[in-house]
CSV table of C-alpha atoms in Angstrom, one decimal:
chain,number,residue,atom,x,y,z
A,8,MET,CA,0.0,0.0,0.0
A,9,THR,CA,1.6,3.3,-1.1
A,10,THR,CA,0.7,6.9,-1.6
A,11,ALA,CA,2.0,9.2,-4.4
A,12,ARG,CA,3.5,12.6,-3.5
A,13,SER,CA,2.9,15.9,-5.2
A,14,ASP,CA,4.4,19.4,-4.8
A,15,HIS,CA,5.2,20.6,-1.2
A,16,GLY,CA,5.0,17.0,0.1
A,17,ARG,CA,1.2,16.8,-0.3
A,18,GLN,CA,-0.1,13.3,-0.4
A,19,ASP,CA,-2.3,12.3,-3.3
A,20,ALA,CA,-5.1,9.7,-3.2
A,21,PRO,CA,-4.0,6.6,-1.2
A,22,GLU,CA,-4.4,3.0,-1.9
A,23,LEU,CA,-6.8,1.6,0.7
A,24,PRO,CA,-7.6,-2.0,1.7
A,25,ALA,CA,-10.1,-3.7,-0.5
A,26,GLY,CA,-13.7,-2.6,0.2
A,27,THR,CA,-12.7,0.5,2.1
A,28,THR,CA,-13.3,4.1,0.8
A,29,VAL,CA,-12.1,7.5,1.9
A,30,GLU,CA,-15.7,8.6,2.2
A,31,GLU,CA,-16.5,5.7,4.6
A,32,LEU,CA,-13.4,6.6,6.7
A,33,GLU,CA,-14.3,10.3,6.8
A,34,ARG,CA,-17.8,9.5,8.0
A,35,LEU,CA,-16.4,7.4,10.8
A,36,CYS,CA,-13.9,10.1,11.8
A,37,ILE,CA,-16.8,12.6,12.1
A,38,ARG,CA,-18.9,10.2,14.2
A,39,PHE,CA,-16.1,9.2,16.5
A,40,ALA,CA,-14.8,12.8,17.0
A,41,VAL,CA,-18.3,14.1,17.7
A,42,GLU,CA,-19.2,11.4,20.2
A,43,ALA,CA,-16.0,11.9,22.1
A,44,GLY,CA,-16.5,15.7,21.9
A,45,ARG,CA,-20.0,15.5,23.3
A,46,PHE,CA,-18.7,13.2,26.1
A,47,ILE,CA,-16.0,15.5,27.3
A,48,ARG,CA,-18.3,18.5,27.2
A,49,ASP,CA,-21.5,17.0,28.6
A,50,GLU,CA,-19.9,14.7,31.2
A,51,ARG,CA,-17.2,17.1,32.4
A,52,PRO,CA,-17.1,16.8,36.3
A,53,PRO,CA,-17.7,20.1,38.1
A,54,ARG,CA,-14.4,19.7,39.8
A,55,MET,CA,-11.9,18.4,37.2
A,56,GLY,CA,-9.3,15.9,38.4
A,57,VAL,CA,-5.8,15.7,37.3
A,58,ALA,CA,-4.8,12.1,36.9
A,59,ALA,CA,-1.1,12.5,36.2
A,60,THR,CA,1.5,14.7,34.5
A,61,LYS,CA,3.2,13.9,31.3
A,62,SER,CA,6.4,15.8,30.6
A,63,THR,CA,6.2,18.4,33.2
A,64,GLU,CA,4.0,19.7,36.0
A,65,THR,CA,2.3,22.0,33.5
A,66,ASP,CA,1.5,19.2,31.1
A,67,VAL,CA,-1.5,17.5,32.6
A,68,VAL,CA,-3.5,14.4,31.9
A,69,THR,CA,-7.0,14.6,33.1
A,70,VAL,CA,-9.3,11.8,34.1
A,71,MET,CA,-11.4,12.8,31.2
A,72,ASP,CA,-8.5,12.4,28.8
A,73,ARG,CA,-8.3,8.8,29.7
A,74,ARG,CA,-12.1,8.2,29.6
A,75,SER,CA,-12.3,10.0,26.2
A,76,GLU,CA,-9.5,7.8,24.8
A,77,GLU,CA,-11.2,4.6,26.2
A,78,LEU,CA,-14.4,5.7,24.4
A,79,LEU,CA,-12.6,6.3,21.1
A,80,HIS,CA,-10.9,2.9,21.4
A,81,ARG,CA,-14.3,1.2,21.8
A,82,LEU,CA,-15.9,3.0,18.9
A,83,ILE,CA,-12.9,2.3,16.6
A,84,GLN,CA,-12.6,-1.4,17.5
A,85,GLN,CA,-16.4,-1.9,17.1
A,86,ALA,CA,-16.3,-0.5,13.6
A,87,ARG,CA,-12.8,-1.4,12.4
A,88,PRO,CA,-11.4,-4.2,14.6
A,89,ASP,CA,-8.4,-4.9,12.4
A,90,ASP,CA,-7.0,-1.4,12.2
A,91,GLY,CA,-4.3,0.0,14.4
A,92,ILE,CA,-4.7,2.8,17.0
A,93,LEU,CA,-2.2,5.4,18.1
A,94,GLY,CA,-3.2,7.8,20.8
A,95,GLU,CA,-1.7,10.5,22.9
A,96,GLU,CA,-2.2,8.7,26.2
A,97,GLY,CA,-0.3,5.6,25.1
A,98,ALA,CA,-2.8,2.8,24.9
A,99,ASP,CA,-1.8,1.7,21.4
A,100,VAL,CA,-3.2,-1.2,19.3
A,101,ALA,CA,-1.4,-3.0,16.5
A,102,GLY,CA,-3.4,-3.5,13.4
A,103,SER,CA,-3.2,-5.7,10.3
A,104,THR,CA,-4.8,-3.6,7.6
A,105,GLY,CA,-2.2,-0.9,7.0
A,106,LEU,CA,-4.5,1.7,8.5
A,107,THR,CA,-4.0,3.4,11.9
A,108,TRP,CA,-6.4,5.6,13.8
A,109,VAL,CA,-4.4,8.5,15.3
A,110,ILE,CA,-6.4,10.1,18.1
A,111,ASP,CA,-6.1,12.9,20.5
A,112,PRO,CA,-8.9,12.5,23.1
A,113,ILE,CA,-8.6,16.1,24.3
A,114,ASP,CA,-6.4,18.5,22.4
A,115,GLY,CA,-6.0,21.6,24.5
A,116,THR,CA,-6.1,19.8,27.9
A,117,VAL,CA,-5.1,22.9,29.9
A,118,ASN,CA,-7.9,24.9,28.3
A,119,TYR,CA,-10.3,22.1,29.2
A,120,LEU,CA,-9.0,22.0,32.7
A,121,TYR,CA,-9.5,25.7,33.2
A,122,GLU,CA,-12.8,25.8,31.3
A,123,VAL,CA,-11.4,27.9,28.5
A,124,PRO,CA,-13.6,27.1,25.5
A,125,ALA,CA,-10.8,26.2,23.0
A,126,TYR,CA,-10.3,22.4,23.1
A,127,ALA,CA,-11.0,19.6,20.6
A,128,VAL,CA,-11.1,16.0,19.9
A,129,SER,CA,-8.9,15.0,16.9
A,130,VAL,CA,-9.5,11.7,15.0
A,131,ALA,CA,-7.6,10.7,11.8
A,132,VAL,CA,-6.9,7.6,9.8
A,133,VAL,CA,-3.5,7.3,8.3
A,134,VAL,CA,-1.6,4.9,6.0
A,135,GLY,CA,1.9,3.8,6.9
A,136,ASP,CA,3.7,3.7,10.2
A,137,ALA,CA,2.4,6.5,12.4
A,138,ARG,CA,5.1,5.8,15.0
A,139,THR,CA,7.8,7.3,12.8
A,140,GLU,CA,8.3,10.8,11.6
A,141,GLN,CA,8.4,10.1,7.9
A,142,GLY,CA,6.4,6.9,7.3
A,143,TRP,CA,2.7,7.9,7.3
A,144,ALA,CA,0.1,10.1,5.7
A,145,PRO,CA,-3.4,11.1,6.7
A,146,VAL,CA,-6.3,9.9,4.5
A,147,ALA,CA,-9.3,11.1,6.5
A,148,GLY,CA,-9.8,13.1,9.6
A,149,ALA,CA,-12.1,15.2,11.8
A,150,VAL,CA,-11.7,17.8,14.5
A,151,ALA,CA,-14.6,18.2,16.9
A,152,ASP,CA,-15.0,21.6,18.6
A,153,PRO,CA,-17.4,20.8,21.5
A,154,SER,CA,-17.6,24.3,22.8
A,155,LEU,CA,-19.0,25.6,19.4
A,156,ARG,CA,-20.8,22.3,18.7
A,157,LEU,CA,-19.0,22.0,15.3
A,158,VAL,CA,-17.0,19.4,13.5
A,159,HIS,CA,-14.4,20.1,10.9
A,160,HIS,CA,-13.5,17.3,8.6
A,161,ALA,CA,-11.8,16.1,5.4
A,162,GLY,CA,-11.0,13.1,3.3
A,163,ARG,CA,-8.1,12.9,0.8
A,164,GLY,CA,-9.6,14.3,-2.4
A,165,THR,CA,-13.0,15.1,-0.9
A,166,GLY,CA,-12.4,18.7,0.3
A,167,ALA,CA,-12.6,20.2,3.8
A,168,ARG,CA,-15.8,21.2,5.5
A,169,THR,CA,-17.4,22.4,8.7
A,170,ARG,CA,-20.8,21.4,9.9
A,171,PRO,CA,-22.9,21.3,13.1
A,172,GLU,CA,-21.8,18.4,15.2
A,173,GLY,CA,-23.2,15.0,14.3
A,174,ASP,CA,-25.7,16.0,11.6
A,175,LEU,CA,-24.5,14.8,8.2
A,176,ASP,CA,-27.8,15.9,6.6
A,177,VAL,CA,-27.1,19.6,7.3
A,178,ALA,CA,-25.3,21.3,4.5
A,179,ALA,CA,-21.7,21.8,5.3
A,180,THR,CA,-19.5,24.9,4.8
A,181,ALA,CA,-16.5,24.4,2.5
A,182,LEU,CA,-13.2,25.6,4.0
A,183,THR,CA,-10.7,27.7,2.1
A,184,VAL,CA,-7.4,29.0,3.4
A,185,SER,CA,-6.5,32.7,3.4
A,186,GLY,CA,-5.1,34.2,0.2
A,187,GLU,CA,-2.6,36.4,2.1
A,188,ASP,CA,0.8,36.6,0.5
A,189,ARG,CA,2.7,39.2,2.6
A,190,LEU,CA,4.4,38.2,5.8
A,191,ALA,CA,3.9,41.7,7.3
A,192,ARG,CA,0.1,41.3,7.0
A,193,THR,CA,0.0,37.8,8.4
A,194,LEU,CA,-2.0,36.8,11.5
A,195,LEU,CA,0.1,33.9,12.8
A,196,ALA,CA,-1.0,31.2,15.2
A,197,THR,CA,1.5,29.3,17.3
A,198,GLY,CA,1.9,27.3,20.4
A,199,PHE,CA,4.4,26.6,23.1
A,200,GLY,CA,5.8,23.4,24.7
A,201,TYR,CA,5.7,22.5,28.3
A,202,ALA,CA,9.3,22.0,29.3
A,203,PRO,CA,10.9,25.2,30.6
A,204,GLU,CA,14.0,24.9,28.3
A,205,VAL,CA,11.7,24.4,25.3
A,206,ARG,CA,9.7,27.5,26.2
A,207,ALA,CA,12.8,29.5,26.6
A,208,ARG,CA,13.9,28.6,23.0
A,209,GLN,CA,10.4,29.3,21.7
A,210,ALA,CA,10.4,32.7,23.4
A,211,ASP,CA,13.6,33.6,21.6
A,212,VAL,CA,12.1,32.7,18.3
A,213,MET,CA,9.0,34.8,19.1
A,214,ARG,CA,11.1,37.8,19.7
A,215,ARG,CA,12.4,37.5,16.2
A,216,VAL,CA,9.1,36.6,14.6
A,217,LEU,CA,6.7,39.1,16.2
A,218,PRO,CA,8.1,42.3,14.5
A,219,ARG,CA,7.8,40.7,11.1
A,220,VAL,CA,4.1,39.7,11.2
A,221,ARG,CA,0.8,41.5,11.8
A,222,ASP,CA,0.2,39.7,15.1
A,223,ILE,CA,0.5,36.4,16.9
A,224,ARG,CA,-2.2,34.3,18.4
A,225,ARG,CA,-1.6,31.5,21.0
A,226,ILE,CA,-4.9,29.6,21.4
A,227,GLY,CA,-3.7,26.4,23.1
A,228,SER,CA,-4.9,23.7,20.7
A,229,ALA,CA,-2.8,22.6,17.7
A,230,ALA,CA,-5.8,20.9,16.1
A,231,LEU,CA,-7.9,24.1,16.3
A,232,ASP,CA,-5.0,26.2,15.1
A,233,LEU,CA,-4.8,24.1,12.0
A,234,VAL,CA,-8.6,24.3,11.5
A,235,ARG,CA,-8.3,28.1,11.7
A,236,VAL,CA,-5.8,28.1,8.9
A,237,ALA,CA,-8.1,25.9,6.8
A,238,GLU,CA,-11.0,28.3,7.4
A,239,GLY,CA,-8.9,31.4,6.8
A,240,SER,CA,-9.5,33.0,10.3
A,241,VAL,CA,-5.7,33.0,10.7
A,242,ASP,CA,-3.3,33.2,7.8
A,243,ALA,CA,-0.6,30.8,9.0
A,244,TYR,CA,0.4,28.5,11.8
A,245,ALA,CA,3.8,27.4,13.0
A,246,GLU,CA,4.9,25.4,16.0
A,247,THR,CA,7.7,23.0,17.1
A,248,GLY,CA,7.2,19.8,19.1
A,249,LEU,CA,4.0,18.4,17.5
A,250,ASN,CA,3.3,14.7,17.5
A,251,ALA,CA,1.3,12.7,15.0
A,252,TRP,CA,-1.9,12.9,17.1
A,253,ASP,CA,-1.6,16.7,17.3
A,254,LEU,CA,-1.5,17.3,13.6
A,255,ALA,CA,-2.9,14.3,11.6
A,256,ALA,CA,-6.5,15.4,11.2
A,257,GLY,CA,-5.7,19.2,11.0
A,258,TRP,CA,-2.9,18.6,8.4
A,259,LEU,CA,-5.4,16.9,6.0
A,260,ILE,CA,-8.1,19.6,6.7
A,261,VAL,CA,-5.6,22.3,5.7
A,262,GLU,CA,-4.5,20.6,2.6
A,263,GLU,CA,-8.0,19.9,1.5
A,264,ALA,CA,-8.9,23.5,2.0
A,265,GLY,CA,-6.2,24.5,-0.5
A,266,GLY,CA,-3.3,25.0,2.0
A,267,VAL,CA,0.2,23.6,2.4
A,268,VAL,CA,1.6,21.9,5.5
A,269,VAL,CA,5.4,21.5,5.7
A,270,GLY,CA,8.2,21.0,8.2
A,271,ALA,CA,11.7,22.4,8.5
A,272,GLN,CA,13.0,20.4,5.6
A,273,GLY,CA,10.0,18.5,4.2
A,274,ARG,CA,7.2,16.8,6.1
A,275,PRO,CA,5.7,18.4,9.3
A,276,GLY,CA,6.6,17.0,12.6
A,277,LYS,CA,8.4,17.6,15.9
A,278,GLU,CA,11.1,19.8,14.5
A,279,LEU,CA,8.6,22.2,12.9
A,280,THR,CA,5.1,22.3,11.5
A,281,VAL,CA,4.1,25.2,9.2
A,282,ALA,CA,0.6,25.6,7.7
A,283,ALA,CA,-0.5,28.4,5.4
A,284,GLY,CA,-1.7,29.2,1.9
A,285,PRO,CA,0.6,28.4,-1.0
A,286,ALA,CA,1.7,32.0,-1.4
A,287,LEU,CA,2.8,32.3,2.2
A,288,VAL,CA,4.0,29.0,3.5
A,289,GLU,CA,7.6,29.3,2.4
A,290,GLN,CA,7.9,32.8,3.9
A,291,VAL,CA,6.7,31.5,7.2
A,292,ARG,CA,8.9,28.4,7.1
A,293,THR,CA,12.0,30.5,6.3
A,294,LEU,CA,11.1,32.9,9.2
A,295,PHE,CA,11.1,30.0,11.6
A,296,THR,CA,14.2,28.2,10.2
A,297,ASP,CA,16.7,31.0,9.6
A,298,GLY,CA,14.9,34.2,10.3
A,299,THR,CA,15.6,35.8,6.9
A,300,PRO,CA,12.5,35.7,4.7
A,301,ASP,CA,12.7,37.3,1.3
């Protein structure tokens, strides 16, 4: 099973297991993301519990993270028992089909903990080895925004859309990235890591970047930042330290909205993820890699 590549590293239509379609996978992504999104919104305890920390004391794992991931596992295994699962909280499942579900049960956990209405559930299906930086590509994905009761979704070759959560019969709104082509007029979204030394490096980068763009937004959810690029409510997004579950669904949504998603050298990933329209993406990448855009 292979995928072809086109300009800027964009993945073209994948080869899927016999009897499986992109449209079917996209519908499942929507359903799973919406169900988990409703769960974390409607079942949120009035006094949120912190179950553990991940990398630092500021990087929390809530009880609801784990419960949301358990729900997603059940839904995926009921519908696609032979597929693999890769999730942020580490309860991974090996598959035999060449397809892996890459899930973030709550993206924007700190926002969720503090009741800031900017968190999401991200669900994607990828081909290849999602445990490596280079060996996978998304074929369908959905990002549920429980606070706004919306779901944003895409399939490879089907376009990117937003619709009210859970209602596939309601007409969807097609997404299109910003046409901005000048760095000085760019509204740039970004995010910061949790480790103090990482934050210090990112602060140094921001001191260089901020004078060169219109303004910067730090929302706290990589999945929603990528959706905002896709819908054109920000012009570009750049961040270091992203994992597969942070970017898989949003990456595809941006590309299907006419945007480009790249990394420092090629594919997006931990070293750097940049998303923007075609006229802007290289300017932003250059700004974050060497600080001297044309």
